[in-house]
Amino acid sequence: MPVKNNDVRIKAENVDFYYGTHKAIKNISIDFYNDKVTAFIGPSGCGKSTFIRLLNRMNDLIANAKACGSIYLDGENILSPKADVVKIRRKIGMVFQKPNPFPKSIWQNISYGLEIQGEKDKKKIEAVVEDSLRKAALWNEVKDRLRDNALKLSGGQQQRLCIARCLAVDPEVILFDEPCASLDPISTNKIEDLILELKKNYTIAIVTHNMQQAARVSDFTAFMYLGELIEFGVTSQIFTVPKEKKTEEYLSGKFG
Ligand SMILES: Nc1ncnc2c1ncn2[C@@H]1O[C@H](COP(=O)(O)OP(=O)(O)OP(=O)(O)O)[C@@H](O)[C@H]1O
Ligand SMILES: [Mg+2]
């Protein structure tokens, strides 16, 4: 798949990350393309979550952790101490393995982000709530119960609500860390369809242990092993003719 250099949305260069003295990310350079899905695969503990969490500064709260290198978004280095973390997290939303709605109403889960941004226009909030729920393919299931507590929703619905909450603040990039790990096959299908729909407008990174899922939803695949990016390429190439022996061994189930 030819991608022009100006289609690069995020550019990570020579990124290292340490938990204390443990180097969990080793000199990773990778580009994320506009309106494309990049999947991260690799055995447990290889650094997938650590790496994608660096993209929106989610590792900041970890004591004694240190990041080196650069990650550019819109010309700004996300890793710089001067970077505006609130702005970064608005531009780069994240959806986690376990759905984590607030213990509030469906409506409040979506409106919250707008309200903390200072939005007071009720009509605008109403429109964003509906639009976000529609984009997350949840509107039809919840439109008559928007005041219900979000925790009453099923796991799959809660995960789509978390996606809607993320969309409500109008991000540019969405990070998914094993978003289907706690979901049944039907909910998983819905999330996968949703990711394929969302990539028309958003740059997406997804960590997954499900190889079929990576093959189905991603345009590019990054294979990580022991903190290193072993291979990056177009998904169909990685899955059919990987260049690195380690990738081939992982995909054929020799370890992992
Ligand atoms: N908060 C932490 N403090 C110290 N070490 C950590 C912390 N979080 C992760 N690590 C270590 O960093 C390495 C990478 O972990 P990470 O969670 O990024 O792996 P992963 O590829 O996401 O694994 P999994 O597939 O199991 O989710 C591992 O060796 C892990 O033990
Ligand atoms: Mg992980």
XYZ file of N, CA and C and ligand atoms in Angstrom:
800
model
N 0.854 -1.194 0.000
C 0.000 0.000 0.000
C 0.897 1.254 0.000
N 0.843 2.042 -1.067
C 1.709 3.218 -1.073
C 1.181 4.284 -0.117
N 2.019 4.764 0.765
C 1.589 5.869 1.624
C 2.562 7.012 1.447
N 2.000 8.165 1.243
C 2.846 9.339 1.050
C 3.323 9.813 2.421
N 4.496 10.397 2.417
C 5.058 10.828 3.675
C 4.166 11.849 4.388
N 3.448 12.669 3.599
C 2.609 13.678 4.244
C 1.336 13.083 4.843
N 1.156 11.779 4.693
C 0.034 11.117 5.342
C 0.384 10.674 6.760
N 1.617 10.953 7.176
C 2.023 10.532 8.513
C 1.361 11.440 9.548
N 0.661 10.799 10.494
C -0.032 11.567 11.533
C 0.824 11.672 12.791
N 1.450 10.549 13.159
C 2.320 10.536 14.341
C 3.643 9.908 13.926
N 4.715 10.544 14.344
C 6.041 10.027 14.007
C 6.826 9.808 15.292
N 7.107 8.564 15.600
C 7.909 8.250 16.791
C 9.340 7.967 16.346
N 10.285 8.596 17.044
C 11.686 8.437 16.657
C 12.543 8.062 17.850
N 13.205 6.945 17.735
C 14.186 6.485 18.732
C 13.642 6.572 20.154
N 12.498 5.962 20.353
C 11.865 6.033 21.671
C 12.371 4.903 22.580
N 12.823 5.315 23.764
C 13.185 4.369 24.834
C 12.276 4.655 26.015
N 11.990 3.624 26.795
C 11.222 3.872 28.014
C 11.722 2.940 29.112
N 11.899 3.517 30.289
C 12.393 2.753 31.439
C 11.382 2.752 32.570
N 11.153 1.561 33.161
C 10.488 1.473 34.467
C 11.640 1.316 35.455
N 12.037 2.364 36.135
C 13.229 2.285 36.976
C 14.419 1.955 36.097
N 15.070 0.832 36.384
C 16.234 0.468 35.570
C 15.848 -0.486 34.435
N 14.585 -0.947 34.461
C 14.163 -1.901 33.420
C 13.784 -1.164 32.136
N 14.532 -1.473 31.076
C 14.257 -0.813 29.792
C 13.170 -1.602 29.071
N 11.955 -1.033 29.064
C 10.814 -1.763 28.506
C 10.600 -1.467 27.030
N 11.087 -0.309 26.560
C 10.973 0.051 25.141
C 12.362 0.415 24.648
N 12.761 -0.235 23.561
C 14.141 -0.085 23.092
C 14.207 0.505 21.691
N 14.493 1.780 21.648
C 14.802 2.462 20.389
C 13.764 2.223 19.290
N 12.519 2.496 19.611
C 11.462 2.273 18.614
C 11.214 3.527 17.777
N 11.242 3.336 16.464
C 10.841 4.391 15.520
C 9.718 3.815 14.675
N 8.639 4.559 14.567
C 7.497 4.060 13.796
C 6.623 5.245 13.381
N 6.007 5.128 12.213
C 5.061 6.156 11.764
C 3.645 5.604 11.835
N 2.712 6.472 12.216
C 1.285 6.122 12.185
C 0.652 6.973 11.096
N -0.078 6.310 10.205
C -0.629 7.021 9.055
C -2.073 7.458 9.287
N -2.360 8.594 8.683
C -3.707 9.160 8.693
C -4.752 8.166 8.217
N -5.844 8.057 8.947
C -6.963 7.224 8.494
C -6.562 5.785 8.213
N -5.600 5.302 8.979
C -5.199 3.904 8.858
C -5.163 3.282 10.253
N -5.291 1.955 10.279
C -5.212 1.229 11.546
C -3.865 0.514 11.622
N -3.158 0.731 12.722
C -1.904 0.023 12.958
C -2.104 -0.920 14.133
N -1.860 -2.205 13.910
C -2.009 -3.193 14.987
C -0.651 -3.482 15.610
N -0.649 -3.631 16.943
C 0.560 -4.050 17.666
C 0.347 -5.468 18.155
N 1.253 -6.340 17.731
C 1.181 -7.723 18.186
C 2.523 -8.111 18.810
N 2.495 -9.202 19.564
C 3.725 -9.684 20.208
C 3.378 -10.349 21.519
N 4.306 -11.163 22.035
C 3.998 -11.912 23.252
C 3.775 -11.021 24.466
N 3.109 -11.557 25.459
C 2.824 -10.840 26.691
C 4.118 -10.284 27.283
N 4.063 -9.017 27.688
C 5.224 -8.399 28.332
C 6.224 -7.776 27.361
N 5.925 -7.793 26.055
C 6.909 -7.272 25.083
C 6.895 -5.745 25.003
N 5.888 -5.094 25.629
C 5.913 -3.631 25.666
C 4.838 -2.939 24.837
N 3.865 -3.686 24.352
C 2.822 -3.096 23.495
C 2.048 -2.002 24.229
N 1.545 -2.344 25.429
C 0.766 -1.345 26.187
C 1.649 -0.170 26.568
N 2.845 -0.474 27.031
C 3.767 0.598 27.420
C 3.954 1.561 26.260
N 4.154 1.008 25.068
C 4.413 1.887 23.929
C 3.197 2.734 23.569
N 2.023 2.114 23.446
C 0.892 2.961 23.017
C 0.493 3.955 24.115
N 0.750 3.600 25.369
C 0.453 4.551 26.442
C 1.374 5.778 26.390
N 2.555 5.602 25.797
C 3.448 6.757 25.648
C 2.832 7.810 24.723
N 2.009 7.332 23.780
C 1.471 8.247 22.769
C 0.536 9.293 23.367
N -0.109 8.979 24.490
C -0.920 10.052 25.107
C -0.515 10.317 26.557
N 0.762 10.009 26.823
C 1.365 10.350 28.115
C 0.664 9.672 29.307
N 0.151 8.463 29.059
C -0.510 7.745 30.143
C 0.481 7.130 31.128
N 1.772 7.103 30.751
C 2.767 6.535 31.675
C 3.310 7.582 32.642
N 2.811 8.811 32.529
C 3.363 9.903 33.336
C 3.316 9.659 34.840
N 2.276 8.940 35.265
C 2.080 8.817 36.715
C 2.933 7.730 37.361
N 3.661 6.989 36.532
C 4.440 5.882 37.088
C 5.753 6.416 37.674
N 5.951 6.106 38.953
C 7.139 6.622 39.642
C 8.400 6.032 39.016
N 9.436 6.846 38.927
C 10.748 6.426 38.418
C 10.748 5.992 36.956
N 9.695 6.336 36.236
C 9.683 5.977 34.822
C 10.310 7.113 34.020
N 10.908 6.751 32.888
C 11.567 7.775 32.072
C 11.417 7.442 30.594
N 11.045 8.444 29.811
C 10.937 8.261 28.363
C 12.002 9.091 27.667
N 12.618 8.552 26.617
C 13.579 9.302 25.804
C 13.156 9.190 24.347
N 13.647 10.114 23.522
C 13.295 10.106 22.105
C 12.170 11.085 21.840
N 11.574 10.995 20.657
C 10.527 11.957 20.279
C 9.332 11.239 19.678
N 8.156 11.817 19.950
C 6.939 11.356 19.272
C 6.226 12.614 18.790
N 6.237 12.831 17.481
C 5.661 14.059 16.940
C 4.214 13.885 16.504
N 3.382 14.814 16.973
C 1.994 14.909 16.507
C 1.793 16.372 16.138
N 1.373 16.618 14.922
C 1.194 17.998 14.450
C 2.421 18.856 14.780
N 3.592 18.308 14.558
C 4.823 19.084 14.732
C 5.280 19.288 16.163
N 4.484 18.792 17.137
C 4.880 18.970 18.537
C 5.354 17.649 19.118
N 6.398 17.710 19.944
C 6.899 16.481 20.565
C 6.089 16.151 21.823
N 5.318 15.075 21.711
C 4.462 14.631 22.819
C 5.281 14.351 24.077
N 6.511 13.869 23.892
C 7.317 13.469 25.057
C 8.016 14.649 25.728
N 7.956 15.813 25.107
C 8.636 16.964 25.700
C 7.991 17.346 27.029
N 8.806 17.694 28.025
C 8.228 18.127 29.310
C 7.341 19.365 29.142
N 7.570 20.104 28.057
C 6.776 21.329 27.823
C 5.443 21.042 27.135
N 5.236 19.812 26.689
C 4.009 19.493 25.942
C 2.778 19.661 26.836
N 1.683 20.066 26.220
C 0.424 20.283 26.940
C -0.330 18.945 27.015
N -0.250 18.304 28.181
C -0.777 16.937 28.311
C -2.302 16.888 28.128
N -2.986 17.934 28.606
C -4.448 17.961 28.459
C -4.819 17.996 26.974
N -4.093 18.829 26.235
C -4.354 18.939 24.794
C -4.031 17.618 24.085
N -2.924 17.001 24.475
C -2.538 15.721 23.857
C -3.629 14.679 24.084
N -4.131 14.622 25.299
C -5.148 13.594 25.601
C -6.476 13.908 24.932
N -6.702 15.157 24.615
C -7.907 15.489 23.858
C -7.754 15.043 22.402
N -6.543 15.219 21.882
C -6.302 14.830 20.484
C -6.138 13.321 20.332
N -5.637 12.680 21.393
C -5.365 11.237 21.313
C -6.161 10.530 22.402
N -7.296 9.949 22.009
C -8.156 9.272 22.976
C -7.725 7.827 23.159
N -8.193 7.229 24.261
C -7.793 5.854 24.529
C -8.958 5.014 25.034
N -9.008 3.777 24.562
C -10.012 2.805 24.998
C -9.251 1.597 25.546
N -9.663 1.159 26.739
C -8.881 0.137 27.437
C -9.484 -1.254 27.306
N -8.744 -2.222 27.810
C -9.170 -3.621 27.742
C -10.502 -3.851 28.440
N -10.595 -3.297 29.658
C -11.817 -3.478 30.425
C -12.654 -2.211 30.272
N -13.921 -2.337 29.840
C -14.724 -1.117 29.714
C -14.751 -0.377 31.046
N -14.520 0.922 31.019
C -14.446 1.683 32.272
C -15.340 2.916 32.262
N -16.683 2.702 32.022
C -17.570 3.874 32.072
C -17.598 4.456 33.486
N -17.902 5.762 33.586
C -18.097 6.348 34.907
C -19.399 5.784 35.474
N -19.500 5.655 36.807
C -20.748 5.156 37.410
C -21.821 6.242 37.409
N -22.116 6.733 36.228
C -23.087 7.812 36.043
C -23.984 7.423 34.877
N -24.874 8.317 34.480
C -25.789 7.953 33.394
C -25.046 7.869 32.057
N -25.708 7.186 31.117
C -25.161 7.082 29.764
C -24.885 8.490 29.235
N -25.873 9.349 29.402
C -25.759 10.737 28.954
C -24.532 11.425 29.571
N -24.411 11.310 30.900
C -23.311 12.005 31.590
C -21.941 11.479 31.179
N -21.884 10.174 30.846
C -20.611 9.628 30.399
C -20.106 10.366 29.169
N -21.044 10.757 28.295
C -20.637 11.423 27.056
C -20.491 12.932 27.259
N -21.396 13.512 28.039
C -21.391 14.979 28.149
C -20.235 15.487 29.021
N -19.732 14.622 29.885
C -18.708 15.028 30.855
C -17.501 15.725 30.205
N -16.970 15.072 29.170
C -15.766 15.613 28.513
C -16.000 17.013 27.962
N -17.204 17.209 27.416
C -17.534 18.525 26.849
C -17.684 19.557 27.948
N -18.327 19.123 29.043
C -18.559 20.065 30.143
C -17.237 20.508 30.759
N -16.295 19.561 30.917
C -15.024 20.026 31.501
C -14.238 20.904 30.525
N -14.579 20.787 29.243
C -13.974 21.719 28.279
C -14.676 23.076 28.310
N -15.720 23.189 29.128
C -16.384 24.486 29.279
C -17.606 24.666 28.385
N -18.016 23.603 27.702
C -19.187 23.716 26.821
C -20.464 23.873 27.659
N -21.233 24.952 27.377
C -22.445 25.181 28.170
C -23.709 25.083 27.324
N -23.528 25.161 26.012
C -24.652 25.163 25.077
C -25.364 23.791 25.095
N -26.560 23.773 25.693
C -27.295 22.513 25.876
C -27.575 21.806 24.548
N -27.951 22.628 23.538
C -28.265 22.078 22.209
C -27.039 21.391 21.609
N -25.902 22.042 21.768
C -24.644 21.505 21.237
C -24.323 20.176 21.944
N -24.458 20.169 23.281
C -24.151 18.951 24.037
C -25.075 17.820 23.591
N -26.375 18.159 23.443
C -27.345 17.161 23.004
C -26.954 16.561 21.647
N -26.527 17.451 20.762
C -26.154 16.994 19.415
C -24.919 16.098 19.469
N -23.947 16.466 20.311
C -22.717 15.669 20.395
C -22.999 14.304 21.032
N -23.877 14.294 22.063
C -24.218 13.018 22.705
C -24.809 12.066 21.658
N -25.778 12.577 20.897
C -26.403 11.708 19.896
C -25.408 11.276 18.818
N -24.648 12.235 18.335
C -23.699 11.955 17.255
C -22.642 10.933 17.695
N -22.126 11.101 18.920
C -21.084 10.179 19.402
C -21.650 8.781 19.564
N -22.871 8.696 20.107
C -23.489 7.374 20.291
C -23.798 6.728 18.935
N -24.183 7.535 17.966
C -24.420 6.995 16.617
C -23.130 6.474 16.020
N -22.064 7.279 16.122
C -20.770 6.859 15.554
C -20.274 5.585 16.216
N -20.586 5.418 17.507
C -20.135 4.229 18.225
C -21.131 3.072 18.078
N -22.094 3.222 17.171
C -23.081 2.168 16.877
C -23.840 1.723 18.131
N -24.177 2.690 18.987
C -24.876 2.367 20.230
C -26.209 3.094 20.346
N -26.397 4.117 19.547
C -27.567 4.995 19.681
C -28.892 4.226 19.724
N -29.075 3.328 18.755
C -30.369 2.636 18.688
C -30.664 1.805 19.937
N -29.599 1.298 20.562
C -29.808 0.477 21.756
C -30.057 1.302 23.019
N -29.665 2.562 23.029
C -29.754 3.318 24.296
C -30.581 4.602 24.220
N -31.081 4.934 23.037
C -31.710 6.263 22.881
C -32.889 6.498 23.814
N -33.543 5.411 24.257
C -34.685 5.581 25.152
C -34.321 5.453 26.634
N -33.029 5.304 26.904
C -32.618 5.123 28.310
C -31.333 5.880 28.626
N -31.239 7.080 28.092
C -30.007 7.860 28.250
C -29.721 8.241 29.696
N -30.793 8.241 30.536
C -30.590 8.618 31.940
C -30.293 7.413 32.819
N -30.272 6.223 32.217
C -29.928 5.021 32.995
C -28.449 5.024 33.354
N -28.134 4.358 34.462
C -26.729 4.235 34.841
C -25.991 3.383 33.799
N -24.825 3.855 33.392
C -24.052 3.166 32.350
C -23.645 1.759 32.781
N -23.559 1.554 34.094
C -23.129 0.235 34.569
C -24.194 -0.831 34.361
N -25.416 -0.396 33.965
C -26.465 -1.371 33.657
C -26.316 -1.943 32.245
N -25.441 -1.346 31.458
C -25.262 -1.840 30.087
C -24.443 -3.129 30.096
N -24.564 -3.910 29.014
C -23.740 -5.121 28.898
C -22.293 -4.705 28.667
N -21.375 -5.658 28.809
C -19.950 -5.356 28.622
C -19.666 -4.758 27.248
N -20.256 -5.355 26.221
C -20.030 -4.863 24.855
C -20.604 -3.468 24.648
N -21.786 -3.233 25.262
C -22.381 -1.892 25.166
C -21.520 -0.878 25.929
N -21.022 -1.303 27.100
C -20.162 -0.400 27.885
C -18.914 -0.026 27.087
N -18.371 -1.007 26.360
C -17.168 -0.702 25.583
C -17.501 0.287 24.458
N -18.666 0.111 23.825
C -19.053 1.074 22.779
C -19.345 2.441 23.395
N -19.850 2.449 24.632
C -20.055 3.729 25.319
C -18.706 4.419 25.563
N -17.708 3.630 25.952
C -16.374 4.213 26.180
C -15.810 4.772 24.874
N -16.112 4.107 23.764
C -15.673 4.617 22.462
C -16.423 5.927 22.160
N -17.734 5.934 22.448
C -18.521 7.157 22.224
C -17.991 8.311 23.084
N -17.643 8.001 24.323
C -17.108 9.029 25.237
C -15.817 9.614 24.674
N -15.019 8.720 24.100
C -13.760 9.150 23.506
C -14.020 10.034 22.274
N -15.011 9.660 21.453
C -15.304 10.426 20.229
C -15.898 11.800 20.528
N -16.582 11.915 21.681
C -17.307 13.149 21.996
C -16.392 14.362 22.067
N -15.139 14.162 22.446
C -14.234 15.313 22.553
C -13.428 15.514 21.271
N -13.873 14.822 20.208
C -13.345 15.070 18.872
C -11.837 14.837 18.743
N -11.396 13.610 19.036
C -9.957 13.344 18.939
C -9.508 13.200 17.478
N -8.194 13.128 17.276
C -7.652 12.868 15.932
C -7.182 11.427 15.837
N -6.786 10.917 16.994
C -6.173 9.587 17.047
C -6.881 8.799 18.146
N -7.103 7.500 17.917
C -7.690 6.672 18.980
C -6.784 5.471 19.210
N -6.454 5.243 20.493
C -5.632 4.102 20.877
C -6.541 3.059 21.523
N -6.451 1.838 21.065
C -7.241 0.754 21.643
C -6.271 -0.272 22.215
N -6.371 -0.543 23.511
C -5.507 -1.574 24.108
C -6.352 -2.814 24.391
N -6.270 -3.785 23.515
C -7.062 -5.019 23.619
C -8.541 -4.729 23.918
N -9.210 -3.978 23.049
C -10.567 -3.521 23.362
C -11.596 -4.634 23.419
N -11.278 -5.797 22.875
C -12.268 -6.877 22.829
C -11.939 -8.007 23.772
N -10.893 -7.822 24.588
C -10.413 -8.936 25.417
C -11.488 -9.462 26.366
N -12.398 -8.579 26.813
C -13.394 -9.074 27.768
C -14.768 -9.244 27.118
N -14.807 -9.293 25.793
C -16.101 -9.321 25.108
C -16.386 -10.651 24.413
N -17.692 -10.929 24.238
C -18.096 -12.136 23.526
C -17.927 -11.913 22.014
N -18.040 -12.989 21.209
C -17.770 -12.857 19.768
C -18.674 -11.842 19.054
N -19.936 -11.727 19.479
C -20.835 -10.787 18.785
C -20.420 -9.347 19.067
N -20.142 -9.061 20.351
C -19.679 -7.713 20.702
C -18.342 -7.422 20.026
N -17.490 -8.449 19.960
C -16.185 -8.284 19.313
C -16.367 -7.885 17.850
N -17.301 -8.575 17.168
C -17.591 -8.220 15.769
C -18.032 -6.787 15.635
N -18.881 -6.358 16.584
C -19.384 -4.982 16.520
C -18.238 -3.977 16.661
N -17.337 -4.268 17.602
C -16.211 -3.345 17.813
C -15.306 -3.346 16.575
N -15.097 -4.523 16.005
C -14.247 -4.581 14.800
C -14.873 -3.793 13.650
N -16.184 -3.963 13.459
C -16.869 -3.202 12.396
C -16.738 -1.705 12.658
N -16.847 -1.361 13.937
C -16.764 0.032 14.330
C -15.379 0.606 14.021
N -14.345 -0.164 14.323
C -12.973 0.300 14.051
C -12.799 0.531 12.545
N -13.352 -0.385 11.741
C -13.240 -0.225 10.284
C -13.981 1.030 9.817
N -15.091 1.336 10.479
C -15.848 2.543 10.136
C -15.082 3.799 10.600
N -14.560 3.737 11.824
C -13.885 4.907 12.399
C -12.621 5.286 11.645
N -11.967 4.301 11.042
C -10.685 4.636 10.417
C -10.855 5.530 9.182
N -12.109 5.695 8.730
C -12.330 6.649 7.637
C -11.973 8.062 8.085
N -12.065 8.301 9.380
C -11.842 9.657 9.891
C -10.768 9.785 10.966
N -10.290 8.665 11.482
C -9.344 8.749 12.592
C -8.128 7.862 12.323
N -7.026 8.277 12.911
C -5.833 7.436 12.911
C -5.949 6.522 14.125
N -5.728 5.237 13.918
C -6.006 4.278 14.989
C -4.813 3.362 15.242
N -4.543 3.112 16.538
C -3.578 2.077 16.914
C -4.313 1.088 17.804
N -4.099 -0.188 17.563
C -4.785 -1.208 18.367
C -3.798 -2.301 18.781
N -3.807 -2.597 20.072
C -3.049 -3.745 20.581
C -4.003 -4.921 20.603
N -3.576 -6.038 20.066
C -4.447 -7.208 20.127
C -3.636 -8.496 20.202
N -4.196 -9.454 20.939
C -3.596 -10.793 20.995
C -4.246 -11.704 19.966
N -5.269 -11.168 19.305
C -6.034 -11.978 18.371
C -5.514 -11.704 16.951
N -4.811 -12.685 16.415
C -4.165 -12.496 15.113
C -5.183 -12.283 14.000
N -6.321 -13.009 14.108
C -7.370 -12.817 13.083
C -7.879 -11.381 13.144
N -7.995 -10.876 14.378
C -8.467 -9.503 14.524
C -7.477 -8.519 13.898
N -6.201 -8.723 14.159
C -5.188 -7.834 13.561
C -5.305 -7.901 12.045
N -5.451 -9.122 11.519
C -5.535 -9.285 10.061
C -6.796 -8.620 9.511
N -7.905 -8.717 10.267
C -9.171 -8.160 9.780
C -9.212 -6.637 9.805
N -8.715 -6.047 10.888
C -8.964 -4.599 11.024
C -7.794 -3.699 10.636
N -6.570 -4.244 10.582
C -5.456 -3.300 10.436
C -4.924 -3.193 9.022
N -4.356 -2.030 8.732
C -3.658 -1.798 7.464
C -2.182 -2.102 7.628
N -1.656 -1.761 8.815
C -0.250 -1.994 9.113
C -0.152 -2.796 10.393
N 0.910 -3.583 10.482
C 1.131 -4.360 11.696
C 2.556 -4.144 12.189
N 2.656 -3.972 13.524
C 3.962 -3.831 14.170
C 4.140 -5.040 15.078
N 5.197 -5.789 14.872
C 5.476 -6.932 15.739
C 6.579 -6.549 16.721
N 6.257 -6.652 18.004
C 7.230 -6.308 19.041
C 7.683 -7.552 19.786
N 8.934 -7.504 20.240
C 9.469 -8.609 21.026
C 10.507 -8.044 21.992
N 10.356 -8.331 23.275
C 11.286 -7.857 24.309
C 11.613 -6.367 24.204
N 10.575 -5.571 23.990
C 10.764 -4.124 23.978
C 11.217 -3.541 22.655
N 11.496 -4.419 21.679
C 11.941 -3.909 20.376
C 10.840 -4.050 19.336
N 10.892 -3.153 18.360
C 10.019 -3.297 17.199
C 10.801 -4.156 16.206
N 10.382 -5.418 16.092
C 11.122 -6.349 15.238
C 10.783 -6.123 13.777
N 9.494 -5.928 13.501
C 9.096 -5.758 12.104
C 7.844 -4.897 12.022
N 7.831 -4.041 11.016
C 6.657 -3.198 10.759
C 6.379 -3.262 9.270
N 5.129 -3.425 8.895
C 4.823 -3.443 7.467
C 3.331 -3.503 7.223
N 3.001 -3.559 5.946
C 1.611 -3.722 5.543
C 1.126 -5.063 6.105
N -0.069 -5.051 6.703
C -0.555 -6.239 7.415
C -0.513 -7.513 6.565
N -0.973 -7.433 5.319
C -1.006 -8.654 4.501
C 0.406 -9.208 4.300
N 1.381 -8.328 4.170
C 2.774 -8.801 4.015
C 3.269 -9.466 5.308
N 3.035 -8.805 6.441
C 3.519 -9.357 7.713
C 2.927 -10.754 7.938
N 1.650 -10.905 7.606
C 1.006 -12.194 7.880
C 1.306 -13.270 6.841
N 1.704 -12.878 5.642
C 1.952 -13.912 4.621
C 3.440 -14.126 4.369
N 4.189 -13.043 4.243
C 5.630 -13.187 3.992
C 6.437 -12.275 4.924
N 6.429 -12.614 6.240
C 7.213 -11.784 7.153
C 8.692 -11.827 6.768
N 9.353 -10.689 6.979
C 10.779 -10.642 6.579
C 11.666 -11.206 7.679
N 11.221 -11.060 8.933
C 12.072 -11.478 10.053
C 11.677 -12.863 10.539
N 12.718 -13.633 10.888
C 12.486 -14.990 11.372
C 11.631 -14.986 12.644
N 11.917 -14.015 13.533
C 11.173 -13.946 14.803
C 9.675 -13.739 14.555
N 9.344 -12.893 13.595
C 7.933 -12.647 13.274
C 7.296 -13.948 12.797
N 7.985 -14.625 11.914
C 7.469 -15.875 11.340
C 7.238 -16.886 12.463
N 8.191 -16.966 13.385
C 8.066 -17.927 14.494
C 6.884 -17.588 15.387
N 6.703 -16.284 15.637
C 5.589 -15.875 16.492
C 4.256 -16.187 15.816
N 4.147 -15.827 14.541
C 2.885 -16.024 13.834
C 2.555 -17.502 13.655
N 3.577 -18.342 13.611
C 3.290 -19.772 13.445
C 3.161 -20.460 14.803
N 3.119 -19.656 15.866
C 2.826 -20.212 17.187
C 3.993 -20.905 17.859
N 5.224 -20.615 17.395
C 6.380 -21.272 18.008
C 6.661 -20.757 19.411
N 6.215 -19.528 19.696
C 6.318 -19.010 21.068
C 5.229 -17.977 21.264
N 5.096 -17.490 22.476
C 4.140 -16.410 22.669
C 3.064 -16.797 23.651
N 3.947 -0.161 36.045
C 4.990 -0.946 35.748
N 6.097 -0.950 36.533
C 7.152 -1.714 36.252
N 7.255 -2.514 35.162
C 6.198 -2.542 34.337
C 5.003 -1.775 34.571
N 4.134 -2.011 33.581
C 4.737 -2.882 32.764
N 5.974 -3.223 33.203
C 6.940 -4.137 32.550
O 7.253 -3.637 31.249
C 7.282 -4.700 30.289
C 6.257 -4.416 29.197
O 4.940 -4.493 29.753
P 3.627 -4.162 28.913
O 2.501 -4.135 29.850
O 3.879 -2.956 28.087
O 3.555 -5.444 27.951
P 2.420 -5.885 26.918
O 3.120 -6.208 25.638
O 1.341 -4.886 26.885
O 1.912 -7.256 27.570
P 0.428 -7.907 27.599
O 0.244 -8.501 26.233
O 0.542 -8.957 28.658
O -0.556 -6.842 27.933
C 7.043 -5.989 31.064
O 8.290 -6.554 31.366
C 6.319 -5.517 32.321
O 6.594 -6.363 33.393
Mg -0.717 -4.946 27.459
